[in-house]
Amino acid sequence: MISETDVMQIIVYAGNAKSLAMNAIKEAKGGEIASAKKIFEESKQNLKVAHQHHTDILQKFASHPEEAANMFLTHAQDHMMAAITATDFTKEFIDLHEELQQLRILFKEDAKN
């Protein structure tokens, strides 16, 4: 049987992953690339835990096909998908801000010469 606690774990860890991803983007935007990368890694770890809980629930459904899905589980899956999207974009934003930071340094050096 799938408990509310099982489902809640997805919501908690996916929510953490999304929040951390957004914080990583904020850090990158502020030029703190190393900090952004560290926060992003923490985000990915939270997403991994959420995904494991989701996999565990899917295995329970496979073992007990008579079990009905509910809106709470649907809500949890929505949180997880939002977190996956956020982490996917976060990687791109960090890379973009890192490249912009490097370009700014190059332009400053060129301006000095």
Tab-separated table of N, CA, C and O in Angstrom:
chain	number	residue	atom	x	y	z
A	1	MET	N	0.837	-1.186	0.000
A	1	MET	CA	0.000	0.000	0.000
A	1	MET	C	0.882	1.251	0.000
A	1	MET	O	1.904	1.297	0.670
A	2	ILE	N	0.451	2.226	-0.745
A	2	ILE	CA	1.194	3.486	-0.843
A	2	ILE	C	0.662	4.440	0.218
A	2	ILE	O	-0.529	4.746	0.263
A	3	SER	N	1.568	4.909	1.059
A	3	SER	CA	1.156	5.799	2.142
A	3	SER	C	1.346	7.262	1.746
A	3	SER	O	2.071	7.580	0.807
A	4	GLU	N	0.673	8.126	2.492
A	4	GLU	CA	0.851	9.561	2.273
A	4	GLU	C	2.297	9.962	2.554
A	4	GLU	O	2.820	10.878	1.921
A	5	THR	N	2.937	9.279	3.470
A	5	THR	CA	4.342	9.556	3.778
A	5	THR	C	5.221	9.275	2.569
A	5	THR	O	6.123	10.063	2.261
A	6	ASP	N	4.956	8.168	1.863
A	6	ASP	CA	5.716	7.851	0.651
A	6	ASP	C	5.590	8.983	-0.364
A	6	ASP	O	6.574	9.451	-0.941
A	7	VAL	N	4.364	9.422	-0.574
A	7	VAL	CA	4.097	10.470	-1.556
A	7	VAL	C	4.693	11.797	-1.098
A	7	VAL	O	5.274	12.548	-1.897
A	8	MET	N	4.569	12.080	0.183
A	8	MET	CA	5.082	13.347	0.715
A	8	MET	C	6.594	13.473	0.525
A	8	MET	O	7.103	14.581	0.329
A	9	GLN	N	7.295	12.365	0.533
A	9	GLN	CA	8.748	12.407	0.338
A	9	GLN	C	9.092	12.977	-1.052
A	9	GLN	O	10.062	13.715	-1.202
A	10	ILE	N	8.286	12.635	-2.036
A	10	ILE	CA	8.511	13.192	-3.375
A	10	ILE	C	8.332	14.705	-3.330
A	10	ILE	O	9.168	15.456	-3.848
A	11	ILE	N	7.262	15.158	-2.703
A	11	ILE	CA	6.973	16.590	-2.635
A	11	ILE	C	8.086	17.340	-1.914
A	11	ILE	O	8.561	18.377	-2.381
A	12	VAL	N	8.524	16.803	-0.797
A	12	VAL	CA	9.567	17.463	0.001
A	12	VAL	C	10.881	17.560	-0.772
A	12	VAL	O	11.449	18.650	-0.917
A	13	TYR	N	11.359	16.440	-1.278
A	13	TYR	CA	12.656	16.452	-1.950
A	13	TYR	C	12.614	17.170	-3.297
A	13	TYR	O	13.558	17.865	-3.660
A	14	ALA	N	11.518	17.028	-4.017
A	14	ALA	CA	11.394	17.751	-5.283
A	14	ALA	C	11.294	19.253	-5.029
A	14	ALA	O	11.896	20.052	-5.752
A	15	GLY	N	10.553	19.631	-4.001
A	15	GLY	CA	10.460	21.050	-3.638
A	15	GLY	C	11.814	21.619	-3.252
A	15	GLY	O	12.174	22.733	-3.659
A	16	ASN	N	12.568	20.853	-2.475
A	16	ASN	CA	13.924	21.280	-2.113
A	16	ASN	C	14.791	21.430	-3.358
A	16	ASN	O	15.539	22.412	-3.493
A	17	ALA	N	14.698	20.465	-4.265
A	17	ALA	CA	15.502	20.497	-5.492
A	17	ALA	C	15.192	21.742	-6.311
A	17	ALA	O	16.104	22.423	-6.797
A	18	LYS	N	13.917	22.049	-6.450
A	18	LYS	CA	13.524	23.226	-7.232
A	18	LYS	C	13.995	24.515	-6.562
A	18	LYS	O	14.539	25.407	-7.219
A	19	SER	N	13.803	24.630	-5.268
A	19	SER	CA	14.237	25.829	-4.539
A	19	SER	C	15.749	26.019	-4.636
A	19	SER	O	16.237	27.136	-4.856
A	20	LEU	N	16.479	24.935	-4.458
A	20	LEU	CA	17.935	25.013	-4.562
A	20	LEU	C	18.367	25.381	-5.976
A	20	LEU	O	19.311	26.173	-6.161
A	21	ALA	N	17.687	24.848	-6.972
A	21	ALA	CA	18.012	25.189	-8.358
A	21	ALA	C	17.821	26.683	-8.592
A	21	ALA	O	18.671	27.346	-9.217
A	22	MET	N	16.727	27.222	-8.087
A	22	MET	CA	16.477	28.661	-8.259
A	22	MET	C	17.522	29.493	-7.509
A	22	MET	O	17.963	30.533	-8.010
A	23	ASN	N	17.935	29.026	-6.340
A	23	ASN	CA	18.994	29.721	-5.601
A	23	ASN	C	20.319	29.662	-6.359
A	23	ASN	O	21.091	30.629	-6.346
A	24	ALA	N	20.584	28.545	-7.013
A	24	ALA	CA	21.815	28.419	-7.802
A	24	ALA	C	21.819	29.411	-8.961
A	24	ALA	O	22.846	30.031	-9.250
A	25	ILE	N	20.678	29.582	-9.606
A	25	ILE	CA	20.586	30.571	-10.686
A	25	ILE	C	20.851	31.971	-10.145
A	25	ILE	O	21.586	32.751	-10.758
A	26	LYS	N	20.283	32.283	-9.002
A	26	LYS	CA	20.493	33.602	-8.374
A	26	LYS	C	21.971	33.831	-8.077
A	26	LYS	O	22.511	34.917	-8.324
A	27	GLU	N	22.634	32.811	-7.554
A	27	GLU	CA	24.069	32.922	-7.274
A	27	GLU	C	24.864	33.137	-8.562
A	27	GLU	O	25.761	33.976	-8.610
A	28	ALA	N	24.532	32.397	-9.595
A	28	ALA	CA	25.241	32.538	-10.876
A	28	ALA	C	25.021	33.927	-11.451
A	28	ALA	O	25.963	34.553	-11.955
A	29	LYS	N	23.811	34.411	-11.361
A	29	LYS	CA	23.486	35.753	-11.868
A	29	LYS	C	24.304	36.810	-11.131
A	29	LYS	O	24.693	37.812	-11.718
A	30	GLY	N	24.571	36.568	-9.868
A	30	GLY	CA	25.376	37.489	-9.067
A	30	GLY	C	26.873	37.293	-9.245
A	30	GLY	O	27.668	37.937	-8.565
A	31	GLY	N	27.267	36.400	-10.139
A	31	GLY	CA	28.684	36.181	-10.405
A	31	GLY	C	29.346	35.169	-9.511
A	31	GLY	O	30.551	34.925	-9.616
A	32	GLU	N	28.594	34.554	-8.635
A	32	GLU	CA	29.135	33.565	-7.695
A	32	GLU	C	29.011	32.161	-8.303
A	32	GLU	O	28.210	31.329	-7.863
A	33	ILE	N	29.820	31.899	-9.307
A	33	ILE	CA	29.705	30.665	-10.078
A	33	ILE	C	30.031	29.429	-9.239
A	33	ILE	O	29.317	28.421	-9.295
A	34	ALA	N	31.080	29.484	-8.448
A	34	ALA	CA	31.455	28.327	-7.619
A	34	ALA	C	30.333	27.989	-6.637
A	34	ALA	O	29.983	26.809	-6.455
A	35	SER	N	29.767	29.016	-6.020
A	35	SER	CA	28.654	28.806	-5.096
A	35	SER	C	27.443	28.238	-5.832
A	35	SER	O	26.773	27.319	-5.345
A	36	ALA	N	27.174	28.749	-7.025
A	36	ALA	CA	26.050	28.268	-7.829
A	36	ALA	C	26.215	26.784	-8.153
A	36	ALA	O	25.260	26.018	-8.056
A	37	LYS	N	27.418	26.405	-8.517
A	37	LYS	CA	27.660	24.997	-8.853
A	37	LYS	C	27.483	24.093	-7.643
A	37	LYS	O	26.950	22.980	-7.748
A	38	LYS	N	27.907	24.563	-6.488
A	38	LYS	CA	27.763	23.779	-5.260
A	38	LYS	C	26.284	23.600	-4.906
A	38	LYS	O	25.840	22.493	-4.590
A	39	ILE	N	25.522	24.669	-4.993
A	39	ILE	CA	24.089	24.610	-4.702
A	39	ILE	C	23.386	23.724	-5.724
A	39	ILE	O	22.490	22.949	-5.391
A	40	PHE	N	23.809	23.820	-6.984
A	40	PHE	CA	23.220	23.004	-8.042
A	40	PHE	C	23.439	21.515	-7.762
A	40	PHE	O	22.536	20.706	-7.963
A	41	GLU	N	24.623	21.152	-7.284
A	41	GLU	CA	24.885	19.747	-6.941
A	41	GLU	C	23.948	19.274	-5.825
A	41	GLU	O	23.442	18.152	-5.866
A	42	GLU	N	23.720	20.144	-4.846
A	42	GLU	CA	22.799	19.807	-3.758
A	42	GLU	C	21.373	19.631	-4.312
A	42	GLU	O	20.643	18.724	-3.906
A	43	SER	N	20.999	20.485	-5.256
A	43	SER	CA	19.699	20.372	-5.905
A	43	SER	C	19.556	19.025	-6.600
A	43	SER	O	18.527	18.338	-6.462
A	44	LYS	N	20.583	18.635	-7.341
A	44	LYS	CA	20.537	17.358	-8.055
A	44	LYS	C	20.433	16.178	-7.089
A	44	LYS	O	19.756	15.196	-7.387
A	45	GLN	N	21.088	16.270	-5.938
A	45	GLN	CA	20.999	15.190	-4.951
A	45	GLN	C	19.580	15.066	-4.399
A	45	GLN	O	19.067	13.962	-4.217
A	46	ASN	N	18.941	16.205	-4.133
A	46	ASN	CA	17.554	16.175	-3.661
A	46	ASN	C	16.634	15.597	-4.731
A	46	ASN	O	15.727	14.823	-4.421
A	47	LEU	N	16.870	15.960	-5.982
A	47	LEU	CA	16.057	15.424	-7.068
A	47	LEU	C	16.246	13.908	-7.191
A	47	LEU	O	15.290	13.173	-7.433
A	48	LYS	N	17.461	13.465	-6.979
A	48	LYS	CA	17.741	12.023	-7.034
A	48	LYS	C	16.946	11.275	-5.963
A	48	LYS	O	16.387	10.205	-6.236
A	49	VAL	N	16.871	11.839	-4.762
A	49	VAL	CA	16.103	11.209	-3.689
A	49	VAL	C	14.613	11.196	-4.041
A	49	VAL	O	13.930	10.179	-3.856
A	50	ALA	N	14.101	12.307	-4.564
A	50	ALA	CA	12.698	12.370	-4.976
A	50	ALA	C	12.413	11.308	-6.033
A	50	ALA	O	11.390	10.607	-5.968
A	51	HIS	N	13.317	11.186	-6.975
A	51	HIS	CA	13.142	10.210	-8.045
A	51	HIS	C	13.149	8.785	-7.498
A	51	HIS	O	12.379	7.932	-7.953
A	52	GLN	N	13.989	8.515	-6.516
A	52	GLN	CA	14.023	7.180	-5.914
A	52	GLN	C	12.705	6.857	-5.223
A	52	GLN	O	12.187	5.750	-5.350
A	53	HIS	N	12.150	7.841	-4.514
A	53	HIS	CA	10.847	7.622	-3.870
A	53	HIS	C	9.772	7.372	-4.928
A	53	HIS	O	8.898	6.521	-4.742
A	54	HIS	N	9.845	8.098	-6.024
A	54	HIS	CA	8.889	7.905	-7.113
A	54	HIS	C	9.020	6.501	-7.696
A	54	HIS	O	8.009	5.818	-7.936
A	55	THR	N	10.234	6.065	-7.905
A	55	THR	CA	10.479	4.714	-8.424
A	55	THR	C	9.918	3.663	-7.470
A	55	THR	O	9.294	2.690	-7.909
A	56	ASP	N	10.127	3.876	-6.176
A	56	ASP	CA	9.598	2.937	-5.179
A	56	ASP	C	8.074	2.842	-5.275
A	56	ASP	O	7.504	1.739	-5.207
A	57	ILE	N	7.418	3.967	-5.455
A	57	ILE	CA	5.955	3.974	-5.572
A	57	ILE	C	5.525	3.254	-6.851
A	57	ILE	O	4.578	2.466	-6.844
A	58	LEU	N	6.220	3.507	-7.942
A	58	LEU	CA	5.876	2.828	-9.195
A	58	LEU	C	6.030	1.316	-9.063
A	58	LEU	O	5.223	0.548	-9.610
A	59	GLN	N	7.044	0.890	-8.337
A	59	GLN	CA	7.224	-0.549	-8.114
A	59	GLN	C	6.078	-1.126	-7.282
A	59	GLN	O	5.626	-2.245	-7.529
A	60	LYS	N	5.583	-0.348	-6.326
A	60	LYS	CA	4.435	-0.794	-5.533
A	60	LYS	C	3.199	-0.921	-6.426
A	60	LYS	O	2.423	-1.864	-6.293
A	61	PHE	N	3.022	0.041	-7.332
A	61	PHE	CA	1.899	-0.047	-8.265
A	61	PHE	C	2.028	-1.281	-9.157
A	61	PHE	O	1.033	-1.937	-9.467
A	62	ALA	N	3.229	-1.571	-9.581
A	62	ALA	CA	3.443	-2.748	-10.432
A	62	ALA	C	3.109	-4.033	-9.684
A	62	ALA	O	2.574	-4.982	-10.266
A	63	SER	N	3.409	-4.065	-8.400
A	63	SER	CA	3.136	-5.247	-7.590
A	63	SER	C	1.664	-5.359	-7.186
A	63	SER	O	1.180	-6.454	-6.891
A	64	HIS	N	0.979	-4.215	-7.152
A	64	HIS	CA	-0.423	-4.168	-6.720
A	64	HIS	C	-1.225	-3.319	-7.703
A	64	HIS	O	-1.597	-2.191	-7.392
A	65	PRO	N	-1.510	-3.879	-8.883
A	65	PRO	CA	-2.210	-3.088	-9.907
A	65	PRO	C	-3.612	-2.645	-9.499
A	65	PRO	O	-4.158	-1.715	-10.089
A	66	GLU	N	-4.154	-3.259	-8.482
A	66	GLU	CA	-5.489	-2.866	-8.017
A	66	GLU	C	-5.464	-1.534	-7.249
A	66	GLU	O	-6.501	-0.915	-7.044
A	67	GLU	N	-4.276	-1.119	-6.836
A	67	GLU	CA	-4.146	0.134	-6.076
A	67	GLU	C	-4.450	1.314	-7.000
A	67	GLU	O	-3.951	1.415	-8.109
A	68	ALA	N	-5.268	2.212	-6.506
A	68	ALA	CA	-5.657	3.368	-7.325
A	68	ALA	C	-4.730	4.554	-7.063
A	68	ALA	O	-4.318	4.801	-5.928
A	69	ALA	N	-4.385	5.248	-8.121
A	69	ALA	CA	-3.630	6.493	-7.971
A	69	ALA	C	-4.588	7.553	-7.441
A	69	ALA	O	-5.804	7.433	-7.577
A	70	ASN	N	-4.045	8.593	-6.839
A	70	ASN	CA	-4.907	9.651	-6.313
A	70	ASN	C	-4.329	11.025	-6.661
A	70	ASN	O	-3.230	11.143	-7.199
A	71	MET	N	-5.077	12.052	-6.339
A	71	MET	CA	-4.653	13.417	-6.661
A	71	MET	C	-3.386	13.812	-5.903
A	71	MET	O	-2.578	14.592	-6.393
A	72	PHE	N	-3.212	13.280	-4.717
A	72	PHE	CA	-2.020	13.588	-3.932
A	72	PHE	C	-0.766	13.109	-4.660
A	72	PHE	O	0.230	13.820	-4.754
A	73	LEU	N	-0.836	11.904	-5.217
A	73	LEU	CA	0.291	11.373	-5.991
A	73	LEU	C	0.497	12.190	-7.267
A	73	LEU	O	1.632	12.489	-7.644
A	74	THR	N	-0.585	12.564	-7.913
A	74	THR	CA	-0.488	13.401	-9.112
A	74	THR	C	0.183	14.725	-8.775
A	74	THR	O	1.037	15.221	-9.519
A	75	HIS	N	-0.183	15.298	-7.647
A	75	HIS	CA	0.428	16.547	-7.183
A	75	HIS	C	1.935	16.357	-6.948
A	75	HIS	O	2.744	17.204	-7.342
A	76	ALA	N	2.298	15.247	-6.351
A	76	ALA	CA	3.711	14.963	-6.096
A	76	ALA	C	4.480	14.813	-7.402
A	76	ALA	O	5.601	15.332	-7.539
A	77	GLN	N	3.882	14.135	-8.361
A	77	GLN	CA	4.547	13.972	-9.658
A	77	GLN	C	4.708	15.319	-10.357
A	77	GLN	O	5.719	15.561	-11.017
A	78	ASP	N	3.737	16.199	-10.197
A	78	ASP	CA	3.839	17.543	-10.761
A	78	ASP	C	5.013	18.291	-10.142
A	78	ASP	O	5.782	18.961	-10.850
A	79	HIS	N	5.175	18.175	-8.840
A	79	HIS	CA	6.323	18.800	-8.166
A	79	HIS	C	7.637	18.251	-8.719
A	79	HIS	O	8.580	19.003	-8.962
A	80	MET	N	7.688	16.957	-8.910
A	80	MET	CA	8.920	16.343	-9.400
A	80	MET	C	9.234	16.811	-10.823
A	80	MET	O	10.373	17.125	-11.141
A	81	MET	N	8.232	16.875	-11.673
A	81	MET	CA	8.463	17.323	-13.048
A	81	MET	C	8.917	18.785	-13.082
A	81	MET	O	9.789	19.151	-13.871
A	82	ALA	N	8.351	19.612	-12.214
A	82	ALA	CA	8.785	21.016	-12.135
A	82	ALA	C	10.237	21.098	-11.670
A	82	ALA	O	11.020	21.907	-12.182
A	83	ALA	N	10.602	20.247	-10.736
A	83	ALA	CA	11.986	20.230	-10.245
A	83	ALA	C	12.943	19.754	-11.333
A	83	ALA	O	14.050	20.294	-11.472
A	84	ILE	N	12.531	18.762	-12.104
A	84	ILE	CA	13.381	18.282	-13.198
A	84	ILE	C	13.603	19.399	-14.205
A	84	ILE	O	14.738	19.641	-14.643
A	85	THR	N	12.538	20.097	-14.562
A	85	THR	CA	12.657	21.210	-15.510
A	85	THR	C	13.564	22.299	-14.947
A	85	THR	O	14.438	22.820	-15.655
A	86	ALA	N	13.380	22.635	-13.681
A	86	ALA	CA	14.202	23.671	-13.061
A	86	ALA	C	15.675	23.278	-13.057
A	86	ALA	O	16.539	24.116	-13.366
A	87	THR	N	15.982	22.038	-12.730
A	87	THR	CA	17.391	21.640	-12.700
A	87	THR	C	17.986	21.593	-14.107
A	87	THR	O	19.154	21.939	-14.291
A	88	ASP	N	17.179	21.192	-15.087
A	88	ASP	CA	17.672	21.202	-16.465
A	88	ASP	C	18.057	22.620	-16.892
A	88	ASP	O	19.129	22.837	-17.464
A	89	PHE	N	17.182	23.576	-16.611
A	89	PHE	CA	17.466	24.960	-16.989
A	89	PHE	C	18.581	25.572	-16.150
A	89	PHE	O	19.350	26.399	-16.638
A	90	THR	N	18.679	25.162	-14.902
A	90	THR	CA	19.711	25.714	-14.018
A	90	THR	C	21.102	25.451	-14.566
A	90	THR	O	21.951	26.343	-14.574
A	91	LYS	N	21.340	24.248	-15.036
A	91	LYS	CA	22.641	23.915	-15.620
A	91	LYS	C	22.961	24.880	-16.759
A	91	LYS	O	24.071	25.412	-16.854
A	92	GLU	N	21.987	25.120	-17.614
A	92	GLU	CA	22.195	26.024	-18.752
A	92	GLU	C	22.444	27.453	-18.290
A	92	GLU	O	23.330	28.142	-18.828
A	93	PHE	N	21.694	27.922	-17.297
A	93	PHE	CA	21.873	29.284	-16.803
A	93	PHE	C	23.244	29.465	-16.137
A	93	PHE	O	23.887	30.502	-16.308
A	94	ILE	N	23.673	28.482	-15.379
A	94	ILE	CA	25.002	28.578	-14.746
A	94	ILE	C	26.078	28.656	-15.821
A	94	ILE	O	26.969	29.503	-15.754
A	95	ASP	N	25.981	27.778	-16.813
A	95	ASP	CA	26.966	27.805	-17.903
A	95	ASP	C	26.959	29.151	-18.620
A	95	ASP	O	28.018	29.704	-18.935
A	96	LEU	N	25.776	29.682	-18.866
A	96	LEU	CA	25.649	30.970	-19.546
A	96	LEU	C	26.268	32.095	-18.724
A	96	LEU	O	27.047	32.906	-19.249
A	97	HIS	N	25.954	32.149	-17.453
A	97	HIS	CA	26.508	33.202	-16.596
A	97	HIS	C	28.026	33.059	-16.436
A	97	HIS	O	28.742	34.059	-16.362
A	98	GLU	N	28.511	31.832	-16.405
A	98	GLU	CA	29.956	31.617	-16.327
A	98	GLU	C	30.635	32.145	-17.591
A	98	GLU	O	31.668	32.823	-17.520
A	99	GLU	N	30.043	31.866	-18.733
A	99	GLU	CA	30.609	32.348	-19.993
A	99	GLU	C	30.550	33.875	-20.074
A	99	GLU	O	31.525	34.513	-20.496
A	100	LEU	N	29.455	34.458	-19.633
A	100	LEU	CA	29.353	35.921	-19.614
A	100	LEU	C	30.406	36.535	-18.697
A	100	LEU	O	31.011	37.562	-19.034
A	101	GLN	N	30.614	35.905	-17.564
A	101	GLN	CA	31.621	36.396	-16.629
A	101	GLN	C	33.012	36.358	-17.271
A	101	GLN	O	33.793	37.305	-17.147
A	102	GLN	N	33.321	35.288	-17.972
A	102	GLN	CA	34.613	35.180	-18.650
A	102	GLN	C	34.750	36.227	-19.748
A	102	GLN	O	35.824	36.806	-19.932
A	103	LEU	N	33.680	36.473	-20.473
A	103	LEU	CA	33.710	37.497	-21.524
A	103	LEU	C	33.921	38.893	-20.934
A	103	LEU	O	34.662	39.702	-21.497
A	104	ARG	N	33.283	39.165	-19.809
A	104	ARG	CA	33.467	40.467	-19.142
A	104	ARG	C	34.934	40.666	-18.757
A	104	ARG	O	35.492	41.746	-18.916
A	105	ILE	N	35.557	39.613	-18.260
A	105	ILE	CA	36.975	39.682	-17.880
A	105	ILE	C	37.831	39.958	-19.107
A	105	ILE	O	38.725	40.809	-19.076
A	106	LEU	N	37.536	39.269	-20.204
A	106	LEU	CA	38.297	39.486	-21.441
A	106	LEU	C	38.137	40.903	-21.963
A	106	LEU	O	39.105	41.532	-22.393
A	107	PHE	N	36.911	41.422	-21.926
A	107	PHE	CA	36.673	42.779	-22.413
A	107	PHE	C	37.392	43.811	-21.536
A	107	PHE	O	37.913	44.802	-22.040
A	108	LYS	N	37.416	43.582	-20.229
A	108	LYS	CA	38.139	44.498	-19.331
A	108	LYS	C	39.630	44.481	-19.643
A	108	LYS	O	40.279	45.514	-19.644
A	109	GLU	N	40.184	43.283	-19.907
A	109	GLU	CA	41.603	43.171	-20.238
A	109	GLU	C	41.908	43.856	-21.565
A	109	GLU	O	42.922	44.523	-21.712
A	110	ASP	N	41.018	43.686	-22.538
A	110	ASP	CA	41.205	44.337	-23.845
A	110	ASP	C	41.137	45.847	-23.720
A	110	ASP	O	41.878	46.575	-24.381
A	111	ALA	N	40.253	46.326	-22.856
A	111	ALA	CA	40.101	47.767	-22.679
A	111	ALA	C	41.336	48.377	-22.042
A	111	ALA	O	41.676	49.527	-22.315
A	112	LYS	N	42.046	47.624	-21.220
A	112	LYS	CA	43.266	48.106	-20.582
A	112	LYS	C	44.404	48.229	-21.600
A	112	LYS	O	45.278	49.073	-21.458
A	113	ASN	N	44.397	47.372	-22.594
A	113	ASN	CA	45.480	47.369	-23.595
A	113	ASN	C	45.154	48.351	-24.648
A	113	ASN	O	45.402	49.048	-25.310
